[in-house]
Coordinates of N, CA, C and O in Angstrom, one line a residue:
M14 N -29.0 12.5 30.7 CA -27.8 11.7 30.8 C -27.1 11.7 29.4 O -27.7 11.6 28.4
T15 N -25.8 12.0 29.4 CA -25.0 12.0 28.2 C -24.3 10.7 27.9 O -23.9 10.0 28.9
R16 N -24.2 10.4 26.7 CA -23.6 9.2 26.3 C -22.1 9.4 26.0 O -21.7 10.4 25.3
A17 N -21.3 8.6 26.6 CA -19.8 8.7 26.4 C -19.5 8.4 25.0 O -19.9 7.3 24.5
G18 N -18.7 9.2 24.3 CA -18.3 8.9 22.9 C -17.3 7.9 22.8 O -16.5 7.6 23.8
R19 N -17.2 7.2 21.7 CA -16.2 6.3 21.5 C -15.1 6.9 20.6 O -15.4 7.3 19.4
P20 N -13.9 7.2 21.1 CA -12.9 7.8 20.3 C -12.7 7.1 19.0 O -12.6 5.9 18.9
G21 N -12.6 7.9 17.9 CA -12.4 7.4 16.6 C -13.7 7.0 15.9 O -14.0 7.4 14.7
R22 N -14.6 6.4 16.6 CA -15.9 6.0 16.0 C -16.9 7.1 15.9 O -17.7 7.1 15.0
D23 N -16.9 7.9 16.9 CA -17.9 9.0 17.0 C -17.3 10.3 16.5 O -17.9 11.4 16.8
D24 N -16.1 10.3 15.9 CA -15.5 11.5 15.5 C -16.3 12.2 14.4 O -17.0 11.5 13.7
D25 N -16.2 13.5 14.4 CA -16.9 14.3 13.4 C -16.4 13.8 12.0 O -15.2 13.9 11.7
P26 N -17.3 13.5 11.1 CA -16.9 13.1 9.8 C -16.1 14.1 9.0 O -15.2 13.8 8.2
D27 N -16.4 15.4 9.4 CA -15.6 16.5 8.7 C -14.2 16.4 9.1 O -13.3 16.7 8.3
R28 N -13.9 16.1 10.4 CA -12.5 15.9 10.9 C -11.8 14.8 10.1 O -10.7 15.0 9.6
L29 N -12.4 13.7 10.0 CA -11.8 12.6 9.2 C -11.6 12.9 7.8 O -10.5 12.6 7.2
Y30 N -12.5 13.6 7.2 CA -12.4 14.1 5.8 C -11.2 15.0 5.7 O -10.4 14.9 4.7
T31 N -11.0 15.9 6.6 CA -9.9 16.8 6.6 C -8.6 16.1 6.8 O -7.6 16.5 6.1
L32 N -8.5 15.1 7.7 CA -7.3 14.4 7.9 C -6.7 13.8 6.6 O -5.5 13.7 6.4
T33 N -7.6 13.3 5.8 CA -7.2 12.5 4.6 C -7.3 13.3 3.3 O -7.1 12.8 2.2
G34 N -7.7 14.6 3.4 CA -7.9 15.4 2.2 C -9.0 14.9 1.4 O -9.0 15.1 0.1
G35 N -10.0 14.3 2.0 CA -11.1 13.8 1.2 C -11.0 12.4 0.6 O -11.9 11.9 0.1
R36 N -9.8 11.8 0.8 CA -9.6 10.5 0.2 C -10.2 9.4 1.2 O -10.1 9.5 2.4
S37 N -10.8 8.4 0.6 CA -11.3 7.3 1.4 C -10.5 6.0 1.3 O -10.7 5.1 2.0
R38 N -9.6 6.0 0.3 CA -8.7 4.9 0.1 C -7.2 5.3 0.0 O -7.0 6.4 -0.5
P39 N -6.3 4.5 0.5 CA -4.9 4.8 0.4 C -4.5 4.8 -1.1 O -5.1 4.1 -1.9
D40 N -3.4 5.5 -1.4 CA -2.8 5.5 -2.7 C -2.0 4.3 -3.0 O -1.6 4.0 -4.1
S41 N -1.8 3.5 -2.0 CA -1.0 2.3 -2.1 C -1.7 1.1 -1.5 O -2.5 1.2 -0.6
D42 N -1.5 -0.1 -2.1 CA -2.2 -1.3 -1.6 C -1.2 -2.1 -0.7 O -1.3 -3.3 -0.6
S43 N -0.2 -1.4 -0.2 CA 0.8 -2.0 0.6 C 0.4 -2.4 2.1 O 1.2 -2.9 2.8
F44 N -0.8 -2.0 2.5 CA -1.2 -2.1 3.8 C -2.3 -3.1 4.1 O -3.3 -3.1 3.3
D45 N -2.1 -4.0 5.1 CA -3.2 -4.7 5.6 C -3.1 -4.6 7.1 O -2.3 -3.9 7.6
L46 N -4.0 -5.3 7.9 CA -4.0 -5.1 9.3 C -2.7 -5.4 10.0 O -2.3 -4.8 11.0
V47 N -1.9 -6.4 9.5 CA -0.7 -6.8 10.2 C 0.6 -6.3 9.6 O 1.6 -6.7 10.0
T48 N 0.4 -5.5 8.6 CA 1.6 -4.9 8.0 C 2.4 -4.1 9.0 O 1.8 -3.4 9.8
L49 N 3.7 -4.4 9.1 CA 4.5 -3.7 10.1 C 5.1 -2.4 9.4 O 5.6 -2.4 8.3
V50 N 5.0 -1.3 10.2 CA 5.5 0.0 9.7 C 6.7 0.4 10.5 O 6.7 0.3 11.7
V51 N 7.7 0.9 9.8 CA 9.0 1.4 10.5 C 9.3 2.8 10.0 O 9.3 3.0 8.8
T52 N 9.6 3.7 10.9 CA 10.0 5.0 10.6 C 11.4 5.0 10.0 O 12.3 4.3 10.5
E53 N 11.5 5.8 8.9 CA 12.8 5.9 8.3 C 13.5 7.3 8.4 O 14.7 7.5 8.2
S54 N 12.7 8.3 8.9 CA 13.2 9.6 9.1 C 12.4 10.4 10.1 O 11.3 10.0 10.4
D55 N 13.0 11.5 10.6 CA 12.3 12.3 11.6 C 11.2 13.1 10.9 O 11.2 13.4 9.7
P56 N 10.2 13.6 11.7 CA 9.2 14.5 11.2 C 9.8 15.8 10.7 O 10.9 16.2 11.2
T57 N 9.1 16.4 9.8 CA 9.6 17.7 9.3 C 8.7 18.8 9.8 O 7.5 18.6 10.1
P58 N 9.2 20.0 9.9 CA 8.4 21.1 10.4 C 7.2 21.3 9.5 O 7.2 21.2 8.3
G59 N 6.0 21.6 10.2 CA 4.8 21.8 9.5 C 4.0 20.5 9.1 O 3.0 20.6 8.5
M60 N 4.6 19.4 9.4 CA 3.9 18.1 9.1 C 2.7 17.9 9.9 O 2.6 18.4 11.1
Q61 N 1.7 17.3 9.4 CA 0.4 17.0 10.0 C 0.6 16.3 11.3 O 1.5 15.4 11.4
S62 N -0.1 16.7 12.4 CA 0.2 16.1 13.7 C 0.0 14.6 13.8 O 0.8 13.9 14.5
E63 N -0.9 14.0 13.0 CA -1.1 12.6 13.0 C 0.1 11.9 12.3 O 0.5 10.8 12.7
H64 N 0.7 12.5 11.3 CA 1.9 12.0 10.6 C 3.0 12.0 11.6 O 3.8 11.0 11.7
V65 N 3.2 13.0 12.4 CA 4.2 13.1 13.4 C 4.0 12.0 14.4 O 5.0 11.3 14.8
A66 N 2.8 11.8 14.9 CA 2.5 10.8 15.9 C 2.9 9.4 15.3 O 3.5 8.6 16.1
I67 N 2.6 9.1 14.1 CA 2.9 7.8 13.5 C 4.4 7.6 13.4 O 4.9 6.6 13.8
L68 N 5.1 8.7 13.0 CA 6.6 8.5 12.9 C 7.2 8.3 14.3 O 8.1 7.5 14.4
R69 N 6.7 8.9 15.3 CA 7.2 8.7 16.6 C 6.9 7.3 17.1 O 7.7 6.6 17.8
M70 N 5.7 6.8 16.8 CA 5.2 5.5 17.3 C 5.9 4.4 16.6 O 6.1 3.3 17.2
C71 N 6.4 4.6 15.4 CA 6.9 3.5 14.6 C 8.5 3.4 14.6 O 9.1 2.9 13.7
A72 N 9.1 3.9 15.7 CA 10.5 3.8 15.8 C 10.9 2.3 15.8 O 11.9 1.9 15.3
A73 N 10.0 1.5 16.4 CA 10.1 0.0 16.3 C 9.0 -0.4 15.4 O 7.9 0.2 15.3
P74 N 9.1 -1.6 14.8 CA 8.1 -2.1 13.9 C 6.7 -2.1 14.6 O 6.6 -2.7 15.7
T75 N 5.7 -1.5 14.0 CA 4.4 -1.4 14.6 C 3.3 -1.8 13.5 O 3.4 -1.3 12.4
A76 N 2.4 -2.7 13.9 CA 1.3 -3.1 13.0 C 0.3 -2.0 12.7 O 0.1 -1.1 13.6
V77 N -0.2 -2.0 11.5 CA -1.2 -1.0 11.1 C -2.4 -0.9 12.1 O -2.8 0.1 12.5
V78 N -2.8 -2.1 12.5 CA -4.0 -2.1 13.4 C -3.6 -1.4 14.8 O -4.4 -0.8 15.4
E79 N -2.4 -1.6 15.2 CA -1.9 -0.9 16.5 C -1.8 0.6 16.3 O -2.2 1.3 17.2
I80 N -1.4 1.0 15.1 CA -1.3 2.4 14.8 C -2.7 3.1 14.9 O -2.9 4.1 15.5
A81 N -3.7 2.4 14.2 CA -5.0 2.9 14.2 C -5.6 3.0 15.6 O -6.2 4.0 15.9
A82 N -5.4 2.0 16.4 CA -5.9 1.9 17.7 C -5.3 3.1 18.6 O -6.0 3.7 19.3
E83 N -4.0 3.2 18.4 CA -3.3 4.3 19.2 C -3.7 5.7 18.8 O -3.9 6.5 19.7
L84 N -4.0 5.9 17.6 CA -4.5 7.2 17.1 C -6.0 7.4 17.3 O -6.5 8.4 17.1
R85 N -6.6 6.3 17.6 CA -8.1 6.2 17.8 C -8.8 6.7 16.5 O -9.7 7.5 16.5
L86 N -8.3 6.1 15.4 CA -8.9 6.4 14.1 C -9.3 5.1 13.5 O -8.7 4.0 13.8
P87 N -10.3 5.1 12.6 CA -10.6 3.9 11.8 C -9.4 3.4 11.0 O -8.6 4.3 10.6
V88 N -9.3 2.1 10.8 CA -8.1 1.6 10.1 C -8.0 2.2 8.7 O -6.9 2.5 8.2
G89 N -9.1 2.4 8.0 CA -9.1 3.0 6.7 C -8.5 4.4 6.6 O -7.7 4.7 5.7
I90 N -8.8 5.2 7.6 CA -8.2 6.5 7.7 C -6.7 6.4 8.0 O -5.9 7.1 7.4
A91 N -6.3 5.5 8.9 CA -4.9 5.3 9.2 C -4.1 4.9 8.0 O -3.0 5.3 7.8
T92 N -4.7 4.0 7.2 CA -4.0 3.5 6.0 C -3.8 4.6 5.0 O -2.8 4.7 4.3
V93 N -4.7 5.6 4.9 CA -4.5 6.7 4.0 C -3.4 7.6 4.5 O -2.5 8.0 3.7
L94 N -3.3 7.8 5.8 CA -2.2 8.6 6.4 C -0.9 7.9 6.2 O 0.1 8.5 5.9
L95 N -0.9 6.5 6.4 CA 0.3 5.7 6.2 C 0.8 5.8 4.7 O 2.0 5.8 4.4
S96 N -0.2 5.8 3.8 CA 0.1 5.9 2.4 C 0.8 7.2 2.0 O 1.8 7.2 1.2
D97 N 0.4 8.2 2.7 CA 1.1 9.5 2.5 C 2.5 9.5 2.9 O 3.4 9.9 2.2
L98 N 2.7 8.9 4.1 CA 4.1 8.8 4.6 C 5.0 7.9 3.8 O 6.2 8.2 3.6
L99 N 4.4 6.8 3.3 CA 5.2 5.9 2.4 C 5.6 6.7 1.1 O 6.7 6.6 0.7
A100 N 4.7 7.5 0.5 CA 5.0 8.2 -0.7 C 6.1 9.3 -0.4 O 6.9 9.6 -1.3
M101 N 6.1 9.8 0.8 CA 7.1 10.8 1.2 C 8.5 10.1 1.5 O 9.5 10.8 1.8
G102 N 8.5 8.8 1.6 CA 9.7 8.1 2.0 C 10.0 8.1 3.5 O 11.2 7.9 3.9
K103 N 9.0 8.5 4.3 CA 9.2 8.6 5.7 C 9.1 7.3 6.5 O 9.6 7.1 7.6
I104 N 8.5 6.3 5.8 CA 8.3 5.0 6.4 C 8.6 3.9 5.4 O 8.6 4.1 4.2
T105 N 8.9 2.7 6.0 CA 9.0 1.5 5.1 C 8.0 0.5 5.7 O 7.6 0.6 6.9
V106 N 7.5 -0.4 4.9 CA 6.6 -1.4 5.3 C 7.1 -2.8 5.2 O 7.9 -3.1 4.3
R107 N 6.8 -3.7 6.1 CA 7.2 -5.1 6.1 C 6.0 -5.9 6.3 O 5.1 -5.7 7.1
H108 N 5.8 -6.9 5.5 CA 4.7 -7.8 5.6 C 5.1 -9.1 6.3 O 6.0 -9.8 5.8
P109 N 4.5 -9.4 7.4 CA 4.9 -10.6 8.2 C 4.8 -11.9 7.4 O 5.6 -12.8 7.6
H110 N 3.9 -12.0 6.4 CA 3.7 -13.2 5.7 C 4.9 -13.5 4.7 O 5.1 -14.5 4.2
N111 N 5.8 -12.5 4.6 CA 7.0 -12.6 3.8 C 8.2 -12.8 4.6 O 9.3 -12.8 4.1
A112 N 8.0 -13.1 5.9 CA 9.2 -13.3 6.8 C 10.0 -14.5 6.4 O 9.4 -15.5 5.9
P113 N 11.3 -14.5 6.6 CA 12.1 -15.7 6.2 C 11.7 -16.9 7.1 O 11.4 -16.8 8.2
S114 N 11.8 -18.1 6.5 CA 11.4 -19.3 7.2 C 12.6 -19.9 7.9 O 12.5 -20.8 8.7
S115 N 13.8 -19.5 7.5 CA 15.0 -19.9 8.2 C 16.0 -18.8 8.2 O 16.0 -17.9 7.4
P116 N 17.0 -18.8 9.2 CA 17.9 -17.7 9.3 C 18.7 -17.6 8.0 O 19.2 -18.6 7.4
G117 N 18.8 -16.4 7.5 CA 19.6 -16.1 6.3 C 18.8 -16.3 5.0 O 19.2 -16.0 3.9
A118 N 17.5 -16.8 5.1 CA 16.7 -16.9 3.9 C 16.2 -15.6 3.4 O 16.0 -14.7 4.2
P119 N 16.0 -15.5 2.1 CA 15.5 -14.2 1.6 C 14.1 -13.9 2.1 O 13.3 -14.8 2.4
W120 N 13.7 -12.6 2.2 CA 12.4 -12.3 2.7 C 11.3 -12.8 1.8 O 10.1 -12.8 2.2
T121 N 11.6 -13.1 0.5 CA 10.6 -13.6 -0.4 C 10.4 -15.1 -0.3 O 9.6 -15.7 -1.0
A122 N 11.1 -15.8 0.6 CA 11.1 -17.3 0.7 C 9.7 -17.7 1.3 O 9.1 -17.0 2.1
L123 N 9.2 -18.8 0.8 CA 7.9 -19.4 1.3 C 8.2 -20.2 2.6 O 9.3 -20.7 2.7
P124 N 7.2 -20.3 3.5 CA 7.4 -21.1 4.7 C 7.6 -22.5 4.3 O 7.1 -23.0 3.3
D125 N 8.4 -23.2 5.2 CA 8.6 -24.6 5.0 C 7.3 -25.4 5.1 O 6.6 -25.3 6.1
T126 N 7.0 -26.2 4.1 CA 5.7 -26.9 4.1 C 5.6 -27.9 5.2 O 4.5 -28.2 5.7
S127 N 6.7 -28.5 5.6 CA 6.6 -29.6 6.6 C 6.2 -28.9 7.9 O 5.5 -29.5 8.7
T128 N 6.7 -27.7 8.2 CA 6.3 -27.0 9.4 C 4.8 -26.7 9.4 O 4.1 -26.8 10.4
L129 N 4.3 -26.2 8.2 CA 2.9 -25.9 8.1 C 2.0 -27.1 8.3 O 0.9 -27.1 8.9
E130 N 2.5 -28.3 7.8 CA 1.7 -29.5 7.9 C 1.7 -29.9 9.4 O 0.6 -30.4 9.9
K131 N 2.8 -29.8 10.1 CA 2.8 -30.1 11.6 C 1.8 -29.2 12.3 O 1.2 -29.7 13.2
V132 N 1.8 -27.9 12.0 CA 0.9 -27.0 12.6 C -0.6 -27.4 12.3 O -1.4 -27.5 13.2
L133 N -0.9 -27.8 11.1 CA -2.2 -28.2 10.7 C -2.6 -29.5 11.5 O -3.7 -29.6 12.0
V134 N -1.7 -30.5 11.6 CA -2.0 -31.7 12.4 C -2.3 -31.3 13.8 O -3.2 -31.8 14.5
G135 N -1.4 -30.4 14.4 CA -1.6 -30.0 15.8 C -3.0 -29.3 16.0 O -3.6 -29.6 17.0
L136 N -3.4 -28.5 15.1 CA -4.7 -27.8 15.2 C -5.8 -28.8 15.1 O -6.8 -28.7 15.8
R137 N -5.7 -29.8 14.3 CA -6.8 -30.8 14.1 C -6.9 -31.6 15.4 O -8.0 -32.2 15.7
K138 N -5.8 -31.8 16.1 CA -5.8 -32.6 17.4 C -6.5 -31.9 18.5 O -6.9 -32.5 19.5
L139 N -6.6 -30.6 18.4 CA -7.3 -29.8 19.5 C -8.7 -30.1 19.7 O -9.6 -30.3 19.1

């Protein structure tokens, strides 16, 4: 009886090593699981197939964890690939925790504390 492999988890370590050029960490600390990635330009000829897949996938904002799942790669490997694309200027990243708390507010604005307090009260009532 053969055991069905789990895509991404049972991949040959040599393949993963090759995908990242031997790197185990991204060159940028811009990524966490919920960081949104958006494509800024089309793939170029000769580009690594995983990079092309990411660029096509991120026409709309897509979370890092979704990218890793779609590519069936560990998140760490996906962030290394994303770091490459960021360095090439092919993608931009957006962090949901920096989202504006009101229309027209700058992206660096902090959430309204009264809203956070209401959420905390609601959670405690559960």
